[in-house]
Tab-separated table of C-alpha atoms and ligand atoms in Angstrom:
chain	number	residue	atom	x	y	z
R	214	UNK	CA	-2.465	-23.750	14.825
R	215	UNK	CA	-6.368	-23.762	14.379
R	216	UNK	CA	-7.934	-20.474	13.251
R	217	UNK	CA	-10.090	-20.084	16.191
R	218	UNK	CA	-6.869	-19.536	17.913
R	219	UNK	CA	-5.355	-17.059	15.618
R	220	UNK	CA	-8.787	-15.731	15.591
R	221	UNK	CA	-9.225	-15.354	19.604
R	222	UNK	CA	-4.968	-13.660	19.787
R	223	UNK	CA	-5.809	-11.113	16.815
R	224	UNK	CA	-8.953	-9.906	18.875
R	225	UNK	CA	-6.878	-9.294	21.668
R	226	UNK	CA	-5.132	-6.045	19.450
R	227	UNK	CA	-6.545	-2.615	18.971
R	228	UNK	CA	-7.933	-2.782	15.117
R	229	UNK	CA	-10.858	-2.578	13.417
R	230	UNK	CA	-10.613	-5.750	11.470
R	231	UNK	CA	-12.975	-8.558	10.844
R	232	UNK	CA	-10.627	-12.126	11.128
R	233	UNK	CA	-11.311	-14.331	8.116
R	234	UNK	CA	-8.610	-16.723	7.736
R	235	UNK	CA	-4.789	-17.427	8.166
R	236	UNK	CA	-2.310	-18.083	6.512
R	237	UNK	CA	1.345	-19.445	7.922
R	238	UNK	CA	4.010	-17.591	6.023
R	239	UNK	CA	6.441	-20.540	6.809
R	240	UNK	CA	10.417	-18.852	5.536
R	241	UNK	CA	11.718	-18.047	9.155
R	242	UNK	CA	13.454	-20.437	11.134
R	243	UNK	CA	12.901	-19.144	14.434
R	244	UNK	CA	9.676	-17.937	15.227
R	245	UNK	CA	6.078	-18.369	14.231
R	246	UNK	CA	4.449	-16.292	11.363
R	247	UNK	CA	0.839	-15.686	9.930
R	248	UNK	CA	-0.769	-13.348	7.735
R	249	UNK	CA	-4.436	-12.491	8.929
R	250	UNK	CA	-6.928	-11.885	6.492
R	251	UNK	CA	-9.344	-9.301	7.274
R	252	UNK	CA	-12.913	-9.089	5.543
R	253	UNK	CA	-11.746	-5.808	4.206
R	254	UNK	CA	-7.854	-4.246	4.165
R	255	UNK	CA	-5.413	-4.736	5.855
R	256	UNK	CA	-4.446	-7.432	6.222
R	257	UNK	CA	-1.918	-7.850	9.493
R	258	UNK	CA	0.828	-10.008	10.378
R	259	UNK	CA	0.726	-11.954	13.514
R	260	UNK	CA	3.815	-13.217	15.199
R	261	UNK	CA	4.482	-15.918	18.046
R	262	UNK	CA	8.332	-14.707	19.250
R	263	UNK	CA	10.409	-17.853	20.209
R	264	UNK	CA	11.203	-17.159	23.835
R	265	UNK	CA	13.650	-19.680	23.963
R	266	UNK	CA	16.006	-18.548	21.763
R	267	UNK	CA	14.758	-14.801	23.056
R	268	UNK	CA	15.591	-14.183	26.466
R	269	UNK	CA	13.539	-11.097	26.978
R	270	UNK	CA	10.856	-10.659	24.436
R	271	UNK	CA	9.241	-7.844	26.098
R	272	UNK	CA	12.656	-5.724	25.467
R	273	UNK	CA	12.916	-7.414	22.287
R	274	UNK	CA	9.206	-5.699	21.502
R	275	UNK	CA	10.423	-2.218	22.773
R	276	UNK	CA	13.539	-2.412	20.252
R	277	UNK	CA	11.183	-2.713	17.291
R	278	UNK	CA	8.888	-0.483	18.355
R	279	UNK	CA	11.166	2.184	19.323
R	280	UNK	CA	13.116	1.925	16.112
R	281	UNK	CA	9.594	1.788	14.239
R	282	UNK	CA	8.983	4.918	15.880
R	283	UNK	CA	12.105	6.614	15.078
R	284	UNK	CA	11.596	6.023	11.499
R	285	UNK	CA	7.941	7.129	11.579
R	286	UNK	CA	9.131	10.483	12.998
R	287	UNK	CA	12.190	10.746	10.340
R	288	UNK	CA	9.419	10.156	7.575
R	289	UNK	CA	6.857	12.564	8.365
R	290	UNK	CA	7.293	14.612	5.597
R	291	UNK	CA	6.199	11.535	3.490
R	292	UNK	CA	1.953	11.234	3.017
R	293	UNK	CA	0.890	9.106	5.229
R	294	UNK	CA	0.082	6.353	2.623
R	295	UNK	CA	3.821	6.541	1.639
R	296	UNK	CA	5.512	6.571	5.336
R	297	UNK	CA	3.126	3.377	5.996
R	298	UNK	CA	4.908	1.773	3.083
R	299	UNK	CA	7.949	2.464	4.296
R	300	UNK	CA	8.375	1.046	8.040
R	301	UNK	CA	6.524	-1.212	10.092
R	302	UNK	CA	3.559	-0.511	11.827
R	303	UNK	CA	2.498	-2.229	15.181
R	304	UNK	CA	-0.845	-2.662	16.771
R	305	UNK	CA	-0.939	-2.251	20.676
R	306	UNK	CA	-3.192	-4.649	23.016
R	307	UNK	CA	-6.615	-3.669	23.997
R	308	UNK	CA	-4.898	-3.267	27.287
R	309	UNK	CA	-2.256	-0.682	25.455
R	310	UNK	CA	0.782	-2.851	25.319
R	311	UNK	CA	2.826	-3.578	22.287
R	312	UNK	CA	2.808	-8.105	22.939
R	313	UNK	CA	-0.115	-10.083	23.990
R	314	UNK	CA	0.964	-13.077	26.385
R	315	UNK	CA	-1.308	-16.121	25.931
R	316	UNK	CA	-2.152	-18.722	28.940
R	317	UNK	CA	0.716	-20.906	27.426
R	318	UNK	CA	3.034	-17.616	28.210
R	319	UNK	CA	3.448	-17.278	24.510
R	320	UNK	CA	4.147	-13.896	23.200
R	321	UNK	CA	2.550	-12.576	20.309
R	322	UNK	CA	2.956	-9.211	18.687
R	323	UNK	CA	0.777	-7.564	15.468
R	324	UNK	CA	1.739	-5.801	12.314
R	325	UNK	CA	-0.200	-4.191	9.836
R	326	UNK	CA	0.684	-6.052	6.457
R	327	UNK	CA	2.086	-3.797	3.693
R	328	UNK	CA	-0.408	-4.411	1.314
R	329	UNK	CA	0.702	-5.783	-2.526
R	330	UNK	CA	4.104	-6.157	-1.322
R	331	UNK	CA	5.893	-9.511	-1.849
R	332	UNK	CA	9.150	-10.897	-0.534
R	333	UNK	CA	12.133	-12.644	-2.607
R	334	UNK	CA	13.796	-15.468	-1.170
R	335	UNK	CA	16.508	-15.617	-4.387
R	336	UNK	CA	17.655	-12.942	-6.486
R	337	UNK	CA	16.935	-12.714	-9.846
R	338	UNK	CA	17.918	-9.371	-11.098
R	339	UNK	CA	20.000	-6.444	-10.612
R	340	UNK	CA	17.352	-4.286	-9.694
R	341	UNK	CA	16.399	-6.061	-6.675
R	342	UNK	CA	20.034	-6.263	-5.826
R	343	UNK	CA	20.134	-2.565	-6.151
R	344	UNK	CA	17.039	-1.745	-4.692
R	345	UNK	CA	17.931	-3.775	-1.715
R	346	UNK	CA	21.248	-1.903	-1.013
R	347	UNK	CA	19.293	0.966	-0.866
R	348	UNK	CA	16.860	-0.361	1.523
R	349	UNK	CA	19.338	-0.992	4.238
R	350	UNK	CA	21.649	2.325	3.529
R	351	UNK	CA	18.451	4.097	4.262
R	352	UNK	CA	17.365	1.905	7.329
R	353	UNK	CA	21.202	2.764	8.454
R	354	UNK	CA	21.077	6.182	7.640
R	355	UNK	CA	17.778	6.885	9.575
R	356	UNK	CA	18.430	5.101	12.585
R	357	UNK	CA	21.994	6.801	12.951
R	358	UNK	CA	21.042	9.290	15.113
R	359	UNK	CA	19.375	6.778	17.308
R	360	UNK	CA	21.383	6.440	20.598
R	361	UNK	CA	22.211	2.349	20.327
R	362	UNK	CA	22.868	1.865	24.162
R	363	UNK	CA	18.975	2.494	24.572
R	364	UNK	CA	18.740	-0.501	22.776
R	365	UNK	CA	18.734	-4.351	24.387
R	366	UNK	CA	20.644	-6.905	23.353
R	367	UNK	CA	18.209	-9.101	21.787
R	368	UNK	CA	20.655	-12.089	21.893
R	369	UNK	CA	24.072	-11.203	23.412
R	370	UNK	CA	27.437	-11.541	21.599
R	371	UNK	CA	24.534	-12.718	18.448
R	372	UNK	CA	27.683	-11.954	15.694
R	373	UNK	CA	30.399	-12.077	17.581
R	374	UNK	CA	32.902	-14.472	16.563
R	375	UNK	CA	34.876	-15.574	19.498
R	376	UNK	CA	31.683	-15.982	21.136
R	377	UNK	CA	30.172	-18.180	18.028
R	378	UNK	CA	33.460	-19.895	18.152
R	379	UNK	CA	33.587	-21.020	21.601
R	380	UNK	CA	29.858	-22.316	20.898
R	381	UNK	CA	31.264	-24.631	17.972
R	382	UNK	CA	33.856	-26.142	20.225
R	383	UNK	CA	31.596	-27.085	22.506
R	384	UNK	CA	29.190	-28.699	20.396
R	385	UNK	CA	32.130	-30.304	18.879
R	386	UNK	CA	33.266	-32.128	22.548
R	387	UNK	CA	29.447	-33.597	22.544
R	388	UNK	CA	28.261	-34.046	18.794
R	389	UNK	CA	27.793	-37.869	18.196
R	390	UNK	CA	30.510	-39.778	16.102
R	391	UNK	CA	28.582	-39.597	13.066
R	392	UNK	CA	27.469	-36.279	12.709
R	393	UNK	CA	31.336	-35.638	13.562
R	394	UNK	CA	32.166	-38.099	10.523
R	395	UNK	CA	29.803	-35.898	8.630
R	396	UNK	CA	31.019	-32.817	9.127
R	397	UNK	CA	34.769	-33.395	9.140
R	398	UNK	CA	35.818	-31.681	6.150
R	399	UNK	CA	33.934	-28.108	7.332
R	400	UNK	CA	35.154	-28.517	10.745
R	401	UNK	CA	39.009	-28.171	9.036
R	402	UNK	CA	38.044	-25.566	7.022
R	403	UNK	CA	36.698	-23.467	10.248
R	404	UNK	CA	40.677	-23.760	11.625
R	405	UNK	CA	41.655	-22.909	8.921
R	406	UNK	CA	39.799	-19.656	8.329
R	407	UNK	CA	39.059	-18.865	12.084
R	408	UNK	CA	41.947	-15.871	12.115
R	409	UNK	CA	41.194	-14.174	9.174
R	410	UNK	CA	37.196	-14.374	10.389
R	411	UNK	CA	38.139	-12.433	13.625
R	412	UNK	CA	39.413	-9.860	11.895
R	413	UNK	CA	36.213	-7.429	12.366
R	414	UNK	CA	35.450	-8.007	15.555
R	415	UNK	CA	39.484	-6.665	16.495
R	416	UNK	CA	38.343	-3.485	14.627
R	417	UNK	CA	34.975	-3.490	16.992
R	418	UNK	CA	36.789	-4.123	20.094
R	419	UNK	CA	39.326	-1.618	19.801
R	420	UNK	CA	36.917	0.965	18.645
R	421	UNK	CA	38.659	1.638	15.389
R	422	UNK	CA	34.867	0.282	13.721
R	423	UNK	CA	31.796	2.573	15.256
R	424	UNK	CA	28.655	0.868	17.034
R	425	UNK	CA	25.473	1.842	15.373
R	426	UNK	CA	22.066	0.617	15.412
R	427	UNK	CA	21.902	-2.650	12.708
R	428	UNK	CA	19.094	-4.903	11.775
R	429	UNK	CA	21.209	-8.250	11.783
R	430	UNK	CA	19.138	-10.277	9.800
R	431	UNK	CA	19.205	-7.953	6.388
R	432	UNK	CA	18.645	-11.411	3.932
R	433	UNK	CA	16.924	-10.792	1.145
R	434	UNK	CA	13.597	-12.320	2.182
R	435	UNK	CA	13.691	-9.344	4.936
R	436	UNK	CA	12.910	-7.132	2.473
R	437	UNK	CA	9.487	-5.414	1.248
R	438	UNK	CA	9.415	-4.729	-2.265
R	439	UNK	CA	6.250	-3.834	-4.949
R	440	UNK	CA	5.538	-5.526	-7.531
R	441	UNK	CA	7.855	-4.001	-9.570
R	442	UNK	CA	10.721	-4.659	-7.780
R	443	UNK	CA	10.820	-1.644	-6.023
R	444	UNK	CA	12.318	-1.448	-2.263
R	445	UNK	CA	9.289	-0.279	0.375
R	446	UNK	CA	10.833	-1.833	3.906
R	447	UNK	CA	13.117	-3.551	5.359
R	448	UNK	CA	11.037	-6.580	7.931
R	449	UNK	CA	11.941	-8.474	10.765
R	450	UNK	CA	13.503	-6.147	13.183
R	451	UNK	CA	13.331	-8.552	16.142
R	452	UNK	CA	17.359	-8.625	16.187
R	453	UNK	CA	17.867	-4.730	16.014
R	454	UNK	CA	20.217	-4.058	18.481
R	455	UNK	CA	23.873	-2.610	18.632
R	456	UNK	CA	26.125	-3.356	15.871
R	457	UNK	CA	28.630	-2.350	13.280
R	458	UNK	CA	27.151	-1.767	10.070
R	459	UNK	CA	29.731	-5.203	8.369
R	460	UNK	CA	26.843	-7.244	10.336
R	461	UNK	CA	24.137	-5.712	8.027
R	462	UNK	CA	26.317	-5.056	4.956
R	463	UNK	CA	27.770	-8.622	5.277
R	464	UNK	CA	24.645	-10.384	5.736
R	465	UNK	CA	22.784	-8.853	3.505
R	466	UNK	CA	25.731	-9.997	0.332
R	467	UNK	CA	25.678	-13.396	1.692
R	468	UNK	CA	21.689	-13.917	0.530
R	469	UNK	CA	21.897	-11.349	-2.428
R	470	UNK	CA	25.129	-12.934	-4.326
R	471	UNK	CA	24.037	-16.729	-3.686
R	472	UNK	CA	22.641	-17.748	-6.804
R	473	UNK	CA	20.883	-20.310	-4.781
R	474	UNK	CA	18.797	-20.607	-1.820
R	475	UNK	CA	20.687	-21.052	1.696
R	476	UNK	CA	19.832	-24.593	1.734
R	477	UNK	CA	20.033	-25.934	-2.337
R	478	UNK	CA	21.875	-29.118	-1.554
R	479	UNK	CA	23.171	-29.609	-5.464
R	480	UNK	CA	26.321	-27.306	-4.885
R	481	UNK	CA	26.715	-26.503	-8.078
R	482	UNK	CA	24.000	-23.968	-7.918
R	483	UNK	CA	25.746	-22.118	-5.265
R	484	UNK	CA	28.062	-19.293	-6.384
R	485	UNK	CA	28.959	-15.838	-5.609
R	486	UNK	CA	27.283	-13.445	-7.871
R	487	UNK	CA	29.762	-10.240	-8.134
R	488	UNK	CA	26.875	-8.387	-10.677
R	489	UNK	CA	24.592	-8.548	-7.746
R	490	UNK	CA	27.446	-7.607	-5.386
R	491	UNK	CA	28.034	-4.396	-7.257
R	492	UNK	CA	24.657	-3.285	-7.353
R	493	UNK	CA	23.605	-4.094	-3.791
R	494	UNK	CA	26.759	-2.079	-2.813
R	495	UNK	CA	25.602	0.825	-5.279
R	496	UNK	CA	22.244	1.237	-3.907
R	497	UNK	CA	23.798	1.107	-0.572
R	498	UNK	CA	26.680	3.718	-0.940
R	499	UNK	CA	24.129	5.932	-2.594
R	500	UNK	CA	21.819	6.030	0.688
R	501	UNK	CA	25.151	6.071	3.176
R	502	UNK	CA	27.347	8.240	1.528
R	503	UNK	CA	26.979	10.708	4.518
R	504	UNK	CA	27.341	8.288	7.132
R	505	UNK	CA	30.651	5.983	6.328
R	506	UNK	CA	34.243	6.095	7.370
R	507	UNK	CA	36.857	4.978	4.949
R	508	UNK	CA	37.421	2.294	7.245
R	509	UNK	CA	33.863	1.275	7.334
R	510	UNK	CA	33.556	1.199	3.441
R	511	UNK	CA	37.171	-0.523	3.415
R	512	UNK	CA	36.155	-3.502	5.123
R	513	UNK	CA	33.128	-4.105	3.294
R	514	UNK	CA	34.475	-7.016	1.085
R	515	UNK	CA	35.607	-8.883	3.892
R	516	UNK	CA	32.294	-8.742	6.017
R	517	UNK	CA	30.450	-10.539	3.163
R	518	UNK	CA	33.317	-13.173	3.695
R	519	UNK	CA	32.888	-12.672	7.774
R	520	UNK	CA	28.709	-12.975	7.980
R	521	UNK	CA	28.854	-15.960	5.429
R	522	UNK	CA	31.065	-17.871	7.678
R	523	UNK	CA	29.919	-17.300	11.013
R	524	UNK	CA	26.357	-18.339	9.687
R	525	UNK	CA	28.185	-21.739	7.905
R	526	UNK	CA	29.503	-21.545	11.529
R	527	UNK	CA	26.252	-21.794	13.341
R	528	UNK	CA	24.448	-23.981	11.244
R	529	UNK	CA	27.107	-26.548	11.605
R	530	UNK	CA	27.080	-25.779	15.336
R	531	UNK	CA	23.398	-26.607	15.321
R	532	UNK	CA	24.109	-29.833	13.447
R	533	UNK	CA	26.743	-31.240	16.024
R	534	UNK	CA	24.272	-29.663	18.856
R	535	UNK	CA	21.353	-32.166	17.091
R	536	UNK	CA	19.378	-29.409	15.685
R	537	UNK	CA	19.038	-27.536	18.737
R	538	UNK	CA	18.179	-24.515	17.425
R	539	UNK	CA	17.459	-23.748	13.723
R	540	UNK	CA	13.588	-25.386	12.640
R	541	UNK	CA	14.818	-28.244	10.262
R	542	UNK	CA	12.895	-30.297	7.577
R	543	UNK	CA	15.347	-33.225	7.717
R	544	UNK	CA	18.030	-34.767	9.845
R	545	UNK	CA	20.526	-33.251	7.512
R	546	UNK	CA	19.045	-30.076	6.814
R	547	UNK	CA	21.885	-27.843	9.158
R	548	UNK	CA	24.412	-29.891	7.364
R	549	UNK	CA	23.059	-29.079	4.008
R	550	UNK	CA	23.088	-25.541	5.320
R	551	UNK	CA	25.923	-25.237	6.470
R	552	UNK	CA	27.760	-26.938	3.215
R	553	UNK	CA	26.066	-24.415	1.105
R	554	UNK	CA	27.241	-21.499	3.076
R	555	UNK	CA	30.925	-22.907	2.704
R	556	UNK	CA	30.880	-23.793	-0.793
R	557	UNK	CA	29.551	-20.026	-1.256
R	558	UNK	CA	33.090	-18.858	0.931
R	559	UNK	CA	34.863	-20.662	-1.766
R	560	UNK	CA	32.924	-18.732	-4.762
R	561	UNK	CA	33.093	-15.608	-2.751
R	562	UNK	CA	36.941	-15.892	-2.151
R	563	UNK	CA	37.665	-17.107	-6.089
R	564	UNK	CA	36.039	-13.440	-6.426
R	565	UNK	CA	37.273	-11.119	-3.904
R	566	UNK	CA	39.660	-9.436	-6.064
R	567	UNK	CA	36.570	-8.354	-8.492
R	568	UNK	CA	34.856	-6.975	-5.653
X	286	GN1	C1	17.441	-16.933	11.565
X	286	GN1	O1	14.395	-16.905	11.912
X	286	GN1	P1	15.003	-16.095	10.856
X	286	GN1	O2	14.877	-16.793	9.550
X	286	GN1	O3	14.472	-14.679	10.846
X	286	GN1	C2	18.543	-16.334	12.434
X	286	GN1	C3	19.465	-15.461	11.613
X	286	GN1	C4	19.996	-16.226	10.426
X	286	GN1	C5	18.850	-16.811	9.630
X	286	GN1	C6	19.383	-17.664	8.511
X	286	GN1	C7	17.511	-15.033	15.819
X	286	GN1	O4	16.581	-15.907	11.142
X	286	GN1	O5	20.554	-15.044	12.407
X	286	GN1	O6	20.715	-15.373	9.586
X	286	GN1	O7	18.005	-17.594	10.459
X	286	GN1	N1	17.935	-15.576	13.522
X	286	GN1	C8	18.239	-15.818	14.804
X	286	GN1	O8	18.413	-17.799	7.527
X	286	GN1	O9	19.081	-16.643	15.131
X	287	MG	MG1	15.117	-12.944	11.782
């Protein structure tokens, strides 16, 4: 991407910043990120949306900013410089519309960057852990009263397991012999854990679990914090949508408690930190105490179990699919993935009874 073309798509928004460079902030696997620097702050954050993998982007861009909105009204009673620290702020169009679409039909939305906030792709302390729980209970809390039917599904059935299921079978009747070879030992391991990993979804479909608005990508590298490790705002709210707050909970353990990053190939970094576990689920209980059934809070052990598999799931998928999907660095790299995300089922499950 040349900077006369982030230049020319940043002077398409409403703001009165002067470009001076870009910078690709590279950790997503999906879609294309940039921080612009401005001459003087903000800075913003510009953002290509993958309409592949997104169907509708448009109704993708009205989630977020409806949900931004929501919060923004729920904060008021913060100063301003506080409740812009808090949730994400998007720019419209010069022509008042929340996405710009380039000749090349790519679609491009701005936000204004959180200034001297930094992201963690690992966890290194209990603090962040905790601080993080406490990010999403208060994302959950504050979008409860949002109505999640008004919401699109960004990707349908996006954690549901049958439907993730059904996608790994197929892949597996086309996937060449030797990524089949390769991935042998995982592709037991699925049949062998596919009941117990369908559990949650029952509870969803027979209503017993309630639908709420969720972020579904809550990893740790989705979250704001200061530079002293405090939580400001949860990012990346492309996937907000209906959900059941396991999804969020689930997701969020299965980046927090990795002592690794989701693709360190030596295995023997990955295990299941139950320190972080405790005070990720601390911060979070403290922020939803209002909000959860006993069910809810009962099945919280076994979505960490759930949202680690179904993404070991996927990125194995992806592999026998020849790295459809995911942005990969290497031939390997979905395998490596999705080893990694196994290996961390087998820490978790060594520690469930701790939990
Ligand atoms: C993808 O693109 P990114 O990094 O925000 C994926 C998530 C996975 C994540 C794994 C739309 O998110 O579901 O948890 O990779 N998003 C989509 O790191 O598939
Ligand atoms: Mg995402």
């Amino acid at each position: 991407m040349t900077s006369e073309k982030i230049e020319h798509i940043f002077d398409q928004f409403q703001h009165k910043g002067k470009f001076s460079s870009f910078k690709e902030l590279a950790s997503g696997h999906i879609n294309d990120t940039y921080l612009v620097i401005t001459k003087k702050k903000p800075f913003y954050v510009l953002q290509r949306i993958n309409h592949s993998v997104f169907k509708d982007v448009p109704g993708l861009i009205e989630n977020k900013v409806a949900v931004s909105h929501h919060i923004q009204e729920k904060l008021k009673d913060r100063s301003k410089k506080k409740q812009k620290r808090s949730v994400l702020t998007f720019v419209k169009t010069k022509e008042g519309t929340s996405f710009y679409q380039d000749q090349a039909q790519n679609y491009w939305n701005l936000m204004v960057f959180i200034d001297k906030s930094v992201t963690h792709e690992l966890v290194k302390s209990k603090k962040i852990a905790y601080e993080g729980g406490k990010l999403l209970g208060e994302f959950l809390t504050l979008t409860n009263d949002f109505e999640p039917s008004k919401l699109i599904e960004v990707i349908p059935k996006f954690h549901d397991m049958s439907f993730r299921y059904m996608q790994f079978k197929d892949a597996l009747k086309i996937a060449s012999e030797e990524r089949l070879a390769n991935a042998k030992m995982y592709i037991d391991t699925v049949a062998q854990l596919k009941e117990e990993m369908h559990i949650l979804q029952n509870l969803k479909e027979s209503g017993e679990i309630k639908i709420r608005v969720t972020h579904n990508d809550t990893k740790i590298s989705n979250a704001l914090f200061n530079k002293k490790y405090k939580g400001l705002c949860l990012i990346d709210t492309d996937t907000v949508m209906p959900g059941i707050v396991h999804y969020d909970f689930g997701d969020a353990i299965r980046t927090i408690c990795n002592t690794a990053a989701e693709d360190e190939i030596n295995l023997n970094l990955v295990t299941f930190s139950v320190k972080y576990y405790k005070a990720y689920r601390k911060g979070f209980l403290k922020k939803m105490k209002k909000s959860l059934t006993p069910l809810e809070k009962q099945y919280l052990p076994l979505s960490a179990k759930t949202m680690i598999f179904i993404m070991a799931l996927r990125f194995l998928t992806d592999y026998l699919n020849n790295d459809m999907y995911y942005k990969t660095k290497y031939p390997e790299h979905n395998l490596d993935r999705s080893k990694n995300q196994f290996k961390l089922i087998e820490c978790f499950s060594n520690k469930i009874k701790n939990l």
